[in-house]
XYZ file of C-alpha atoms in Angstrom:
454
model
C 135.507 146.752 115.490
C 137.293 148.293 112.651
C 139.139 151.536 113.256
C 139.582 154.000 110.451
C 142.490 156.383 110.259
C 141.617 159.796 108.900
C 144.399 161.734 107.350
C 144.124 165.468 107.933
C 146.142 167.514 105.508
C 146.778 171.195 105.786
C 146.632 173.454 102.898
C 150.363 173.950 103.079
C 151.000 170.227 102.670
C 149.119 169.989 99.428
C 151.301 170.189 96.382
C 150.275 172.961 94.109
C 150.256 172.006 90.507
C 152.395 174.987 89.625
C 155.449 176.620 91.304
C 156.775 180.119 90.892
C 158.739 179.179 87.821
C 155.779 177.413 86.417
C 153.617 180.422 86.939
C 156.148 182.560 85.106
C 156.356 180.026 82.332
C 152.618 179.894 82.190
C 152.410 183.650 81.869
C 155.047 183.485 79.153
C 153.062 180.798 77.364
C 149.945 182.841 77.632
C 151.781 185.779 76.243
C 153.235 183.519 73.474
C 156.907 184.139 74.439
C 157.874 180.282 74.954
C 160.415 178.749 72.777
C 159.904 175.078 71.671
C 162.698 173.848 73.993
C 161.096 175.495 77.004
C 157.733 174.143 76.110
C 159.039 170.483 75.905
C 160.882 170.865 79.205
C 157.777 172.211 80.853
C 155.713 169.170 79.701
C 158.347 166.735 81.011
C 158.233 168.367 84.435
C 154.474 168.049 84.558
C 154.594 164.320 83.748
C 157.251 163.646 86.374
C 155.281 165.499 89.013
C 152.118 163.528 88.179
C 154.038 160.254 88.589
C 155.281 161.305 92.029
C 151.705 162.102 93.100
C 150.413 158.650 92.012
C 153.270 156.874 93.743
C 152.626 158.710 96.975
C 148.850 157.967 96.994
C 149.396 154.207 96.390
C 151.804 153.938 99.356
C 149.206 155.497 101.637
C 146.427 153.052 100.561
C 148.754 150.100 101.044
C 149.597 151.085 104.609
C 145.867 151.481 105.331
C 145.025 147.964 104.037
C 147.813 146.406 106.150
C 146.484 148.016 109.318
C 142.967 146.734 108.610
C 144.027 143.178 107.665
C 145.282 142.353 111.166
C 141.927 143.188 112.704
C 139.808 141.006 110.431
C 138.561 137.494 111.388
C 140.883 134.507 110.899
C 138.308 132.674 108.719
C 138.488 135.355 106.049
C 140.993 133.665 103.757
C 140.498 136.191 100.999
C 141.803 139.102 103.115
C 145.141 137.412 103.995
C 148.175 139.064 102.513
C 145.865 141.605 100.922
C 145.192 139.355 97.959
C 141.968 139.474 96.077
C 140.325 135.986 95.596
C 140.392 134.497 92.151
C 137.149 132.809 91.008
C 137.202 128.980 90.346
C 140.558 128.676 92.057
C 140.872 124.977 93.057
C 144.161 125.219 94.925
C 144.266 124.423 98.604
C 144.070 127.450 100.925
C 144.836 125.550 104.121
C 148.535 126.041 103.706
C 149.182 122.317 103.343
C 150.150 120.227 100.365
C 152.067 121.177 97.286
C 149.497 123.594 96.009
C 148.239 121.116 93.410
C 144.586 120.916 92.409
C 142.316 118.724 94.545
C 141.693 115.019 93.585
C 144.838 114.962 91.552
C 143.012 116.265 88.533
C 140.498 113.350 88.459
C 136.805 113.469 89.134
C 134.643 116.515 89.280
C 131.311 117.387 87.795
C 130.453 115.312 84.735
C 133.724 113.316 84.980
C 133.902 109.514 85.635
C 137.484 109.499 86.882
C 141.086 109.786 85.832
C 142.103 108.830 82.337
C 142.846 105.104 81.992
C 140.999 104.101 85.169
C 139.142 100.732 84.886
C 136.175 100.006 87.174
C 135.232 96.469 88.282
C 131.771 95.040 87.646
C 129.562 95.591 90.689
C 126.587 93.412 91.558
C 123.315 95.348 91.800
C 122.254 96.048 95.340
C 118.639 95.084 96.065
C 118.467 97.759 98.766
C 119.500 100.465 96.312
C 116.578 102.886 95.780
C 117.348 102.878 92.063
C 117.298 99.060 91.852
C 115.092 97.846 89.013
C 114.329 94.131 89.046
C 112.939 94.260 85.494
C 116.295 95.476 84.192
C 118.136 92.539 85.796
C 116.936 90.014 83.229
C 114.603 87.035 83.637
C 112.914 86.998 87.028
C 111.712 83.723 88.533
C 108.834 83.952 90.999
C 108.434 81.092 93.478
C 105.942 80.568 96.292
C 107.707 80.029 99.573
C 105.656 78.068 102.124
C 106.912 78.421 105.695
C 107.606 75.222 107.594
C 104.851 74.123 109.953
C 105.858 74.648 113.548
C 105.991 71.561 115.739
C 103.484 73.098 118.153
C 101.012 73.716 115.285
C 101.557 70.325 113.630
C 98.810 68.471 115.489
C 96.278 71.279 114.936
C 97.057 71.191 111.210
C 97.053 67.405 110.709
C 94.052 66.351 112.817
C 91.400 68.077 110.632
C 92.916 66.515 107.508
C 92.764 62.996 108.997
C 89.254 63.392 110.398
C 87.972 64.693 107.079
C 89.633 61.751 105.349
C 87.660 59.386 107.590
C 84.525 60.893 106.044
C 85.378 60.876 102.325
C 88.107 58.181 102.125
C 89.927 59.844 99.194
C 93.683 59.294 99.571
C 94.527 61.512 96.589
C 93.004 64.530 98.279
C 95.162 63.892 101.364
C 98.249 63.671 99.153
C 97.403 67.009 97.563
C 96.913 68.668 100.959
C 100.199 67.310 102.303
C 102.106 68.532 99.253
C 100.765 72.033 99.864
C 102.085 71.928 103.439
C 105.746 72.279 104.336
C 106.062 69.710 107.103
C 109.854 69.726 106.850
C 111.596 67.120 108.981
C 108.360 66.532 110.919
C 106.483 64.902 108.044
C 106.909 61.409 109.500
C 104.710 62.508 112.417
C 101.700 62.638 110.108
C 101.629 58.824 110.038
C 101.925 58.529 113.810
C 99.107 61.033 114.351
C 96.853 59.256 111.842
C 97.406 55.874 113.527
C 96.800 57.370 116.979
C 93.482 58.879 115.860
C 92.347 55.638 114.228
C 93.045 53.672 117.416
C 90.366 55.769 119.112
C 87.929 55.324 116.218
C 86.163 52.488 114.476
C 87.422 49.490 112.565
C 86.557 51.244 109.322
C 88.790 54.173 110.347
C 91.685 51.792 110.917
C 91.121 50.212 107.523
C 91.131 53.649 105.888
C 94.317 54.563 107.744
C 96.082 51.422 106.516
C 95.100 52.257 102.944
C 96.285 55.840 103.399
C 99.709 54.731 104.658
C 100.034 52.370 101.691
C 99.222 55.117 99.160
C 101.460 57.761 100.769
C 104.648 55.677 100.620
C 106.698 56.594 97.569
C 104.683 59.749 96.856
C 104.788 61.843 100.007
C 106.538 59.638 102.575
C 109.339 57.123 102.375
C 109.765 53.758 104.095
C 112.243 55.319 106.516
C 109.655 57.983 107.438
C 107.089 55.251 108.053
C 109.563 53.314 110.222
C 110.259 56.430 112.308
C 106.507 56.931 112.758
C 105.970 53.397 114.109
C 109.054 53.743 116.319
C 107.440 56.771 117.901
C 104.106 54.960 118.362
C 105.834 52.045 120.084
C 107.422 54.476 122.549
C 104.064 56.177 123.210
C 102.156 52.890 123.544
C 101.755 53.041 127.377
C 100.065 56.451 127.056
C 97.819 55.242 124.224
C 96.606 52.359 126.373
C 95.019 54.803 128.804
C 92.344 55.595 126.198
C 92.515 52.354 124.177
C 93.342 49.248 126.244
C 93.542 47.119 123.056
C 96.211 49.403 121.566
C 99.047 46.763 121.551
C 96.997 44.261 119.511
C 95.776 46.987 117.155
C 99.261 48.376 116.661
C 100.535 44.868 115.878
C 97.858 44.592 113.190
C 98.888 47.986 111.807
C 102.528 46.881 111.597
C 101.639 43.572 109.929
C 99.365 45.296 107.405
C 102.002 47.953 106.624
C 104.678 45.311 106.016
C 102.289 43.323 103.794
C 101.479 46.502 101.842
C 105.224 47.277 101.444
C 104.809 50.480 103.420
C 107.310 49.237 106.025
C 110.577 47.427 105.281
C 110.618 43.689 105.934
C 113.493 44.130 108.395
C 111.434 46.324 110.730
C 110.612 43.483 113.127
C 114.154 42.117 113.051
C 115.518 45.372 114.464
C 113.570 44.872 117.691
C 114.413 41.231 118.368
C 115.802 41.007 121.883
C 115.935 44.807 122.258
C 112.462 45.615 123.608
C 112.061 46.326 127.316
C 108.418 47.468 127.294
C 105.943 44.587 127.653
C 103.260 46.405 125.643
C 105.606 47.055 122.733
C 106.731 43.428 122.823
C 103.087 42.297 122.660
C 102.463 44.505 119.617
C 105.533 43.168 117.797
C 104.604 39.571 118.636
C 101.113 40.144 117.274
C 102.534 41.461 114.019
C 104.931 38.522 113.732
C 102.107 36.002 114.257
C 99.898 37.629 111.619
C 102.714 37.707 109.090
C 103.570 34.059 109.708
C 99.912 33.035 109.257
C 99.455 35.092 106.090
C 102.907 34.725 104.577
C 101.432 33.346 101.370
C 99.115 36.335 100.965
C 100.248 39.533 99.318
C 98.219 41.702 101.671
C 96.341 41.327 104.922
C 93.234 42.888 103.451
C 90.817 41.594 106.096
C 92.873 42.363 109.159
C 90.369 45.063 110.173
C 87.269 43.224 108.958
C 86.629 45.762 106.172
C 83.803 47.505 108.000
C 81.256 49.971 106.764
C 80.239 50.506 103.174
C 83.558 49.093 102.004
C 82.199 45.567 102.380
C 80.514 43.793 99.460
C 76.736 43.429 99.798
C 76.921 39.638 99.715
C 79.404 39.695 102.565
C 77.163 41.968 104.640
C 74.149 39.701 104.031
C 76.205 36.708 105.112
C 77.319 38.478 108.297
C 73.742 39.426 109.201
C 72.506 35.881 108.637
C 75.262 34.583 110.878
C 74.366 37.207 113.509
C 70.684 36.146 113.559
C 71.470 32.414 113.722
C 73.889 32.984 116.577
C 71.239 34.963 118.431
C 68.651 32.220 117.992
C 71.090 29.786 119.604
C 72.412 31.986 122.417
C 69.546 34.434 122.929
C 72.013 37.231 123.883
C 70.674 40.546 122.693
C 73.781 42.506 123.802
C 76.092 40.373 121.688
C 73.826 40.749 118.676
C 73.798 44.520 119.218
C 77.612 44.647 119.370
C 77.971 42.609 116.178
C 75.493 44.835 114.328
C 77.304 47.997 115.447
C 80.657 46.588 114.352
C 79.333 46.219 110.813
C 78.972 50.040 110.694
C 76.228 50.005 108.069
C 73.263 51.886 109.591
C 71.941 52.537 106.094
C 71.760 48.759 105.504
C 69.885 47.740 108.674
C 66.756 47.102 106.615
C 68.538 43.958 105.422
C 68.630 42.661 109.012
C 64.868 43.230 109.333
C 64.258 41.471 106.022
C 66.392 38.457 106.950
C 64.758 38.235 110.387
C 61.214 38.170 108.951
C 62.183 35.617 106.274
C 63.656 33.382 109.009
C 60.370 33.570 110.874
C 58.473 32.488 107.732
C 60.847 29.585 107.015
C 61.233 28.268 110.573
C 59.004 26.765 113.238
C 58.686 26.919 116.971
C 59.350 30.046 119.016
C 61.421 31.777 116.353
C 58.766 34.460 115.858
C 58.812 35.395 119.552
C 62.635 35.610 119.719
C 62.841 37.690 116.554
C 60.129 40.022 117.805
C 62.096 40.454 121.041
C 65.293 41.246 119.111
C 63.623 43.771 116.821
C 61.926 45.377 119.823
C 65.310 45.785 121.588
C 66.906 47.343 118.508
C 63.885 49.631 118.079
C 63.988 50.896 121.668
C 67.708 51.771 121.637
C 67.384 53.451 118.263
C 69.732 51.082 116.459
C 67.073 50.429 113.819
C 65.095 53.479 112.746
C 61.453 53.549 111.703
C 62.465 54.047 108.088
C 64.736 50.972 108.106
C 62.047 48.926 109.890
C 59.332 49.886 107.404
C 61.630 49.260 104.465
C 62.546 45.758 105.700
C 58.916 44.699 106.199
C 57.875 46.236 102.884
C 60.528 44.183 101.055
C 59.008 41.027 102.548
C 55.515 42.171 101.526
C 56.678 42.662 97.955
C 58.328 39.228 97.736
C 55.642 37.320 99.627
C 54.099 35.719 96.489
C 57.489 34.206 95.602
C 58.131 33.139 99.189
C 54.716 31.475 99.248
C 55.879 29.035 96.561
C 58.364 27.548 99.055
C 56.334 28.235 102.201
C 52.633 27.506 101.515
C 51.435 29.102 104.766
C 53.575 32.202 104.387
C 50.598 34.587 104.306
C 49.060 33.335 107.515
C 52.428 33.283 109.303
C 53.105 36.784 108.106
C 49.764 38.043 109.376
C 50.319 36.572 112.821
C 53.880 37.883 113.037
C 52.851 41.424 112.062
C 50.108 41.326 114.710
C 52.672 40.261 117.319
C 55.107 43.042 116.306
C 52.319 45.599 116.446
C 51.352 44.489 119.946
C 54.983 44.885 121.069
C 55.120 48.383 119.455
C 57.739 47.313 116.932
C 55.815 48.435 113.839
C 53.081 50.973 113.221
C 49.398 50.256 112.648
C 49.684 51.472 109.065
C 52.461 48.970 108.371
C 50.420 46.154 109.925
C 47.345 46.993 107.865
C 49.389 47.021 104.650
C 50.307 43.348 105.116
C 48.991 41.431 102.081
C 46.531 38.615 102.719
C 45.323 35.951 100.311
C 41.490 35.769 100.468
C 40.281 32.188 99.927
C 36.675 31.616 98.893
C 35.728 27.945 98.673
C 32.370 26.464 97.571
C 30.950 23.616 99.645
C 30.061 20.270 98.153
C 26.702 19.498 96.603
C 23.865 18.993 99.028
C 24.743 22.021 101.136
C 22.593 24.290 99.042
C 25.501 25.932 97.271
C 26.336 28.121 100.256
C 29.683 29.804 100.372
C 31.782 29.181 103.475
C 34.170 31.810 104.740
């Protein structure tokens, strides 16, 4: 709390502006009896008395301010020593330092720094809120593809390989692999493709060999391919659980890859005398045998038999003829079924029906019965569909006039064979009735009355 001192002054303590002499002088002045010397002296006394009054009042106010300053708060720097604060005063009021302005005279509002100061070039900070990438010059945008995780590799690669088995386009696989970032796991694509083809058909293995040949030098290197086959050789015992013929198939893969220059020629030499697994040794021996037999050939193109629609039509016709002749000799329907399935041409089974019927027309004996039995077996298991069966017989019907030039009794044999197939439920009644027949009308000799014999 602030305490205020009240000065109480009595009337006697107050200085009167005029004393007794002054009153007399004043009366003399009023009466006009002052001389000039008295008048000047009187004015000097009044001025001196006024000065004493001012001096006395200032000393009282000063003593009052000193008594109040000790009771004020310590944080009030403007009340210390009774000094009035000066606006825009930049000197330190903490009592430290030399009393010089802050910052040494450098800096401040609208100032870059002290005179002569040179700033170094600073790189722009991307995290700066004022960062402007357009102002930094040419900007290059690049698509960053994350590397495929090892746990997701099989889920990513398997659909690509299975789809390739359907369309057979190696360029599309190359494009898909270039879009993926397989990183240091890219060699595993080859091992996964080979593993899937071992569980598939011969045509799948042929497509896989072609894919490995086309990928080398574009997506994969020979060292990547060697690492892939090294991994397959180590996993061969596990692959045999699903595919018992895996060692022989893997040996054919290795031989085909070396012939196609997808694997280095020294791949087999690295394993000589260093293989402990019997299955891996069998695969390497198989590859060595194939390469020694076909050393004069550039490629082992027929190592997988070139199944499916990849075969030439003439080759397929030759295989079907060989299949039927072998069946006529052995009579084994199961073996004929296996050979037909291995050809992998269900859309071309009408050729087998055509060749079987033509063999019946050109042969003698019990050929018709055996062929009917074979066609009946294929019909029951669904290996030959009704469309393929009808198409094969219809081709024979259309070419029967030409066949009749070589086989004079072709029409009669055809009629009997179609009746037999209809009885065994191999063909439909409509197909049997559409069999062409040559009607022969012969006149009898003279003397019989010109009657026509049927």
